[in-house]
Amino acid sequence: MMDLELTPRQDALRQQLKELVTRHCPPAVARELDERGRFPHEFFAQLESAGLCGLLVPAEHGGAGAGLPELAIACEELAHASAAIAVAYGTSALSGGWAPARFGTAGQPRALAAGGRYFALAAPDEHGGTTAAAQCGENRYRLRATQLQVPGADAADQLLVVARSDAGERGGEGLSLFYVPRVSAGVRVTAVAQMGGRAVSLCEVDLDDVVVTPESLLGPLHRGGPILDQLMDAYRLVVAAASVGLAQETFESALAHARQPRNSGPPPAARQAVQHALAALHTRIEAARLLVYHAAWCAESGSDASAQVGLAKGYATAAANQAVEVGMRIAGPAANRLDCDMQRYFRDARPLETLAGSPEADKDRVAGSLGL
Amino acid sequence: MEYTLTPEQELMVDTVRAFLRRECTREYVRGIEEREEFPWELYRKFAALGMMGLQFPPAYGGAGRSWVDLFLVATELAKISGSVYMALYQTPVFAGEALLVAGSEAQKRWFLPRITRGEAVIAFSLTEANAGSDATAIRTTATADGDHFVVCGTKMFASAADVAERVIVVTRSDPAAPPQHGFTVFLVDPATPGITIKPIKKLGHHAVHTCEIVFDDARVPTADILGERNRGWQVARAILDAERIWAGATGLGAALGAFELALDYAKQRQQFGRPIGKFQAIAHMLVDMRAEIEAVRQLALLAACKKDRGLPCSKEAAMAKYVAAETAQRVATRGMQILGGYGYTMEYDMQRYYRESKLMEVAGGATEIQKTIIAGYLGLGRA
């Protein structure tokens, strides 16, 4: 049965997030977080007390028991405040809630939920980054890494680290996933100055003989590759959903700019070129949203959704970039002022398409699914 | 949120696919295109399959199925050929919707079962030399004279008018009325004295003639009014809305057809020792095509789902129509590029998709008109 409407529960979740964003992370707050490059700890505390940090934790482990379509909706709404916050939230919900529920031991989801509210993902980075190495000892593992690229690591309670535990293997083989408390001895985090998404610092993480126990292992030893693949697909979905939210916020801002009279003349919205640009953008965002929901639904219903997610991410990040392009043009010279939100959206939109894999790598994956 | 087809829908799609594989081969389509021949035989067989009156209520011989069902079938038709789609679905969708919205009980009881049985083709004629995107500028007049109206004027681009049993004609019956008033719609018998129908040469869709219709004091019975006298604008709007929803399926089907040809070719054509689809430039082009096609599918489904729920869907239909048309065009253009020199030959079908898809950006309301409609819903400019 085809039904593209949200369920009442999904609608309620959207409404709840809208209210949380309006109350606790309005544009003035988002602007300040961006200016100071400061992580939204207070906002995450609000999300936690609203029960949203455990969105993907099954109900029997004390969570909300929601799935990937709900995560997409949540990330979309959070991106109205900031795309970076939305991605950080989504990644955390996946790493700290979804992954242990799917791949972890029976006690892991609850133990992790008690172990912090913000989880950062230290996954191998195809853009020339490094992979951590894990040395297996008796009843403990020793992790080493230099310059892992981990968004939000400086603010995280825990890092989910993907490490090569079998040095003889390559690619997706011989990988293991470990939860590492950020305050562990040997963890060094350095924030890097960045152009966009500044509320969540891009960090470099060094692991210098960090010792973790077997309880910190997620899934089977050496066989973390398939877990990582699913985690990355879900991460791409988060990026896609955040892109839709940012695109929508940018569109609404562009619409407001278009309605502002200029020099006592008619507003830009009176011009057909502007009307049509906004109509095209609105359509593109609507399509991107539908693609993201569809991909989320496919992923949730257990089918191999990798191609759908890849297509949705490509389409949605492109929509966000189209939105800022149109928005910057309609806002005019004002868009170049640092007190104008449009430039923040512009800076936030650019990095989205290379998160969780480059657009080219995304396309290669989809091409594979087409038999190419 | 649910994206699965019901077993009934799956069976229906499978049935249509099997029918088209059997009855509407590549050679068949080439034949009707070359001979510029309306596919009567296919028309009747498709009706016999029970696919003509899908959305009509059972009381009129229909199957009482949903618009999503109709959308699924329409996509399959459009995937094969724009002409076949136009020939088979123009009548049940446009004329069917007009009759359901505005037809008298007698008209519905006469025409709908005959459409369902594949016995009647009904064409639609709105456009004139100076009235298309601006439909309010219609100048064909209808003047009351006893129990008849005398119709005078020239219509353009009426598809299948030359084979139709009736043509739905939008006329201006009250020249003094304001722009969206004073229209009357007739179910005109094309054999009426004073009517001349002349096919117009065109780029594609050769199996369905698109015609000019000249009305030279043609006397049309008052009983053949569709809807109410001087209130025909609502009828025209209903037809145009239906056309837009189906334009989503047309574009989606055409894009899928061209995509599949391009994908097959990219897997077979060897250059530099490997299939050209193994080159990133070609593979990524196909992935982009696929992404746009999926976007069209979702937009068009949204419009059909809303229609089924009785929700307003004019904006959604406009969005689906505009993106579907652009996607069909872009996919066919890229398909031509992937097929290279072979795409340019008439031996391969890609050129047909290339020619046919251009019409989609123009017919049923040009892309610019769709954007203007969408902008209207955003509170910008005219609705």
CSV table of C-alpha atoms in Angstrom, one decimal, chain B residues 54-225:
chain,number,residue,atom,x,y,z
B,54,LEU,CA,-9.5,1.5,-14.1
B,55,GLN,CA,-10.6,4.6,-12.1
B,56,PHE,CA,-14.2,4.6,-13.3
B,57,PRO,CA,-16.8,3.6,-10.7
B,58,PRO,CA,-18.2,0.1,-11.2
B,59,ALA,CA,-21.6,1.5,-11.9
B,60,TYR,CA,-20.2,2.8,-15.3
B,61,GLY,CA,-18.4,-0.4,-16.1
B,62,GLY,CA,-15.1,0.7,-14.5
B,63,ALA,CA,-12.9,-1.1,-12.0
B,64,GLY,CA,-13.1,1.5,-9.2
B,65,ARG,CA,-9.3,1.4,-8.8
B,66,SER,CA,-7.1,4.1,-7.3
B,67,TRP,CA,-5.1,6.8,-9.1
B,68,VAL,CA,-2.0,5.1,-7.8
B,69,ASP,CA,-3.1,2.1,-9.8
B,70,LEU,CA,-3.7,4.2,-12.9
B,71,PHE,CA,-0.3,5.9,-12.3
B,72,LEU,CA,1.4,2.4,-12.2
B,73,VAL,CA,-0.2,1.3,-15.5
B,74,ALA,CA,0.4,4.7,-17.2
B,75,THR,CA,4.1,4.5,-16.3
B,76,GLU,CA,4.4,1.1,-18.0
B,77,LEU,CA,2.8,2.4,-21.2
B,78,ALA,CA,4.9,5.5,-21.3
B,79,LYS,CA,8.0,3.4,-20.9
B,80,ILE,CA,7.3,1.7,-24.2
B,81,SER,CA,6.3,4.6,-26.3
B,82,GLY,CA,4.9,8.1,-26.0
B,83,SER,CA,2.5,7.4,-28.9
B,84,VAL,CA,1.1,4.3,-27.4
B,85,TYR,CA,0.7,6.0,-24.0
B,86,MET,CA,-1.1,9.0,-25.7
B,87,ALA,CA,-3.3,6.7,-27.9
B,88,LEU,CA,-4.3,4.4,-25.1
B,89,TYR,CA,-4.6,6.7,-22.1
B,90,GLN,CA,-5.7,10.1,-23.4
B,91,THR,CA,-9.3,8.9,-23.6
B,92,PRO,CA,-9.8,7.2,-20.2
B,93,VAL,CA,-7.8,9.8,-18.3
B,94,PHE,CA,-8.7,13.2,-19.8
B,95,ALA,CA,-12.1,12.5,-21.3
B,96,GLY,CA,-12.9,10.1,-18.4
B,97,GLU,CA,-12.1,12.7,-15.8
B,98,ALA,CA,-14.1,15.4,-17.7
B,99,LEU,CA,-17.1,13.1,-17.9
B,100,LEU,CA,-16.8,12.1,-14.2
B,101,VAL,CA,-16.5,15.7,-13.1
B,102,ALA,CA,-19.0,17.3,-15.4
B,103,GLY,CA,-20.9,14.8,-17.4
B,104,SER,CA,-24.7,14.3,-17.2
B,105,GLU,CA,-25.9,11.0,-16.0
B,106,ALA,CA,-26.9,10.1,-19.6
B,107,GLN,CA,-23.5,11.1,-20.9
B,108,LYS,CA,-21.7,9.1,-18.3
B,109,ARG,CA,-23.9,6.1,-18.9
B,110,TRP,CA,-23.3,6.3,-22.7
B,111,PHE,CA,-19.6,7.1,-22.9
B,112,LEU,CA,-17.9,5.6,-19.8
B,113,PRO,CA,-18.8,1.9,-20.5
B,114,ARG,CA,-17.9,2.4,-24.2
B,115,ILE,CA,-14.5,3.9,-23.2
B,116,THR,CA,-14.0,0.9,-20.8
B,117,ARG,CA,-14.7,-1.5,-23.7
B,118,GLY,CA,-12.3,0.3,-26.0
B,119,GLU,CA,-15.1,1.4,-28.4
B,120,ALA,CA,-14.7,5.2,-28.2
B,121,VAL,CA,-11.7,7.5,-28.6
B,122,ILE,CA,-12.5,11.0,-27.3
B,123,ALA,CA,-10.1,13.9,-28.0
B,124,PHE,CA,-9.6,17.2,-26.2
B,125,SER,CA,-9.3,20.5,-27.9
B,126,LEU,CA,-8.5,23.7,-26.0
B,127,THR,CA,-5.5,25.4,-27.7
B,128,GLU,CA,-5.8,28.0,-30.4
B,129,ALA,CA,-3.3,30.0,-32.4
B,130,ASN,CA,-3.4,32.7,-29.7
B,131,ALA,CA,-4.5,30.7,-26.7
B,132,GLY,CA,-2.4,28.0,-25.1
B,133,SER,CA,-0.6,28.8,-21.9
B,134,ASP,CA,-3.1,31.6,-21.6
B,135,ALA,CA,-6.3,29.5,-22.0
B,136,THR,CA,-8.5,32.4,-21.2
B,137,ALA,CA,-7.7,34.0,-24.6
B,138,ILE,CA,-9.8,31.4,-26.4
B,139,ARG,CA,-11.7,33.0,-29.4
B,140,THR,CA,-13.6,30.0,-30.8
B,141,THR,CA,-17.2,31.1,-30.3
B,142,ALA,CA,-20.4,29.2,-29.6
B,143,THR,CA,-23.6,31.2,-30.3
B,144,ALA,CA,-27.0,29.8,-29.1
B,145,ASP,CA,-29.5,29.2,-31.9
B,146,GLY,CA,-32.6,27.3,-30.8
B,147,ASP,CA,-31.6,23.8,-29.5
B,148,HIS,CA,-28.2,24.2,-31.1
B,149,PHE,CA,-25.1,26.2,-30.8
B,150,VAL,CA,-23.2,27.6,-33.8
B,151,VAL,CA,-19.5,27.1,-33.3
B,152,CYS,CA,-17.0,29.2,-35.2
B,153,GLY,CA,-13.2,29.3,-35.0
B,154,THR,CA,-10.0,27.3,-35.3
B,155,LYS,CA,-8.4,25.0,-32.8
B,156,MET,CA,-4.8,23.8,-32.7
B,157,PHE,CA,-3.0,20.7,-31.5
B,158,ALA,CA,-6.0,18.4,-30.8
B,159,SER,CA,-4.4,14.9,-30.6
B,160,ALA,CA,-6.3,12.0,-32.1
B,161,ALA,CA,-9.1,14.3,-33.2
B,162,ASP,CA,-9.0,12.6,-36.6
B,163,VAL,CA,-9.9,9.2,-35.2
B,164,ALA,CA,-12.1,10.4,-32.4
B,165,GLU,CA,-15.8,9.7,-32.0
B,166,ARG,CA,-16.1,12.9,-30.1
B,167,VAL,CA,-13.9,15.9,-29.4
B,168,ILE,CA,-14.2,17.9,-26.1
B,169,VAL,CA,-14.1,21.5,-27.4
B,170,VAL,CA,-13.7,24.5,-25.1
B,171,THR,CA,-15.5,27.5,-26.6
B,172,ARG,CA,-16.3,31.1,-25.6
B,173,SER,CA,-20.1,31.4,-25.4
B,174,ASP,CA,-20.3,34.7,-23.6
B,175,PRO,CA,-17.8,37.2,-25.1
B,176,ALA,CA,-18.7,39.8,-22.6
B,177,ALA,CA,-17.9,37.7,-19.5
B,178,PRO,CA,-14.7,38.3,-17.5
B,179,PRO,CA,-11.6,36.2,-18.4
B,180,GLN,CA,-12.4,32.9,-16.6
B,181,HIS,CA,-16.1,33.0,-17.3
B,182,GLY,CA,-18.3,32.6,-20.3
B,183,PHE,CA,-16.9,29.3,-21.5
B,184,THR,CA,-18.9,26.4,-22.6
B,185,VAL,CA,-17.5,22.9,-23.3
B,186,PHE,CA,-19.1,20.6,-25.9
B,187,LEU,CA,-18.7,16.9,-26.7
B,188,VAL,CA,-18.6,17.6,-30.4
B,189,ASP,CA,-19.2,15.0,-33.1
B,190,PRO,CA,-16.4,15.6,-35.6
B,191,ALA,CA,-18.6,14.4,-38.5
B,192,THR,CA,-20.8,17.5,-38.0
B,193,PRO,CA,-21.0,19.6,-41.2
B,194,GLY,CA,-18.8,22.6,-41.1
B,195,ILE,CA,-16.0,20.9,-39.3
B,196,THR,CA,-12.6,20.2,-41.0
B,197,ILE,CA,-9.9,18.3,-39.3
B,198,LYS,CA,-6.4,18.4,-40.6
B,199,PRO,CA,-3.3,16.6,-39.1
B,200,ILE,CA,-0.2,18.7,-38.4
B,201,LYS,CA,3.3,17.4,-39.3
B,202,LYS,CA,5.4,17.1,-36.1
B,203,LEU,CA,8.6,15.9,-34.6
B,204,GLY,CA,7.4,12.7,-32.9
B,205,HIS,CA,4.4,10.8,-31.6
B,206,HIS,CA,3.6,10.0,-35.2
B,207,ALA,CA,1.0,7.2,-34.5
B,208,VAL,CA,-1.3,9.8,-33.0
B,209,HIS,CA,-2.1,12.7,-35.3
B,210,THR,CA,-2.2,16.1,-33.7
B,211,CYS,CA,-4.8,18.1,-35.6
B,212,GLU,CA,-6.0,21.5,-36.5
B,213,ILE,CA,-9.8,21.7,-36.3
B,214,VAL,CA,-11.7,24.4,-38.3
B,215,PHE,CA,-15.3,25.2,-37.2
B,216,ASP,CA,-17.1,27.0,-39.9
B,217,ASP,CA,-20.6,27.6,-38.5
B,218,ALA,CA,-20.8,24.0,-37.2
B,219,ARG,CA,-24.2,23.3,-35.5
B,220,VAL,CA,-23.7,21.4,-32.2
B,221,PRO,CA,-26.7,20.2,-30.3
B,222,THR,CA,-27.3,21.8,-26.9
B,223,ALA,CA,-27.6,18.2,-25.5
B,224,ASP,CA,-23.9,17.8,-26.2
B,225,ILE,CA,-22.8,20.4,-23.7
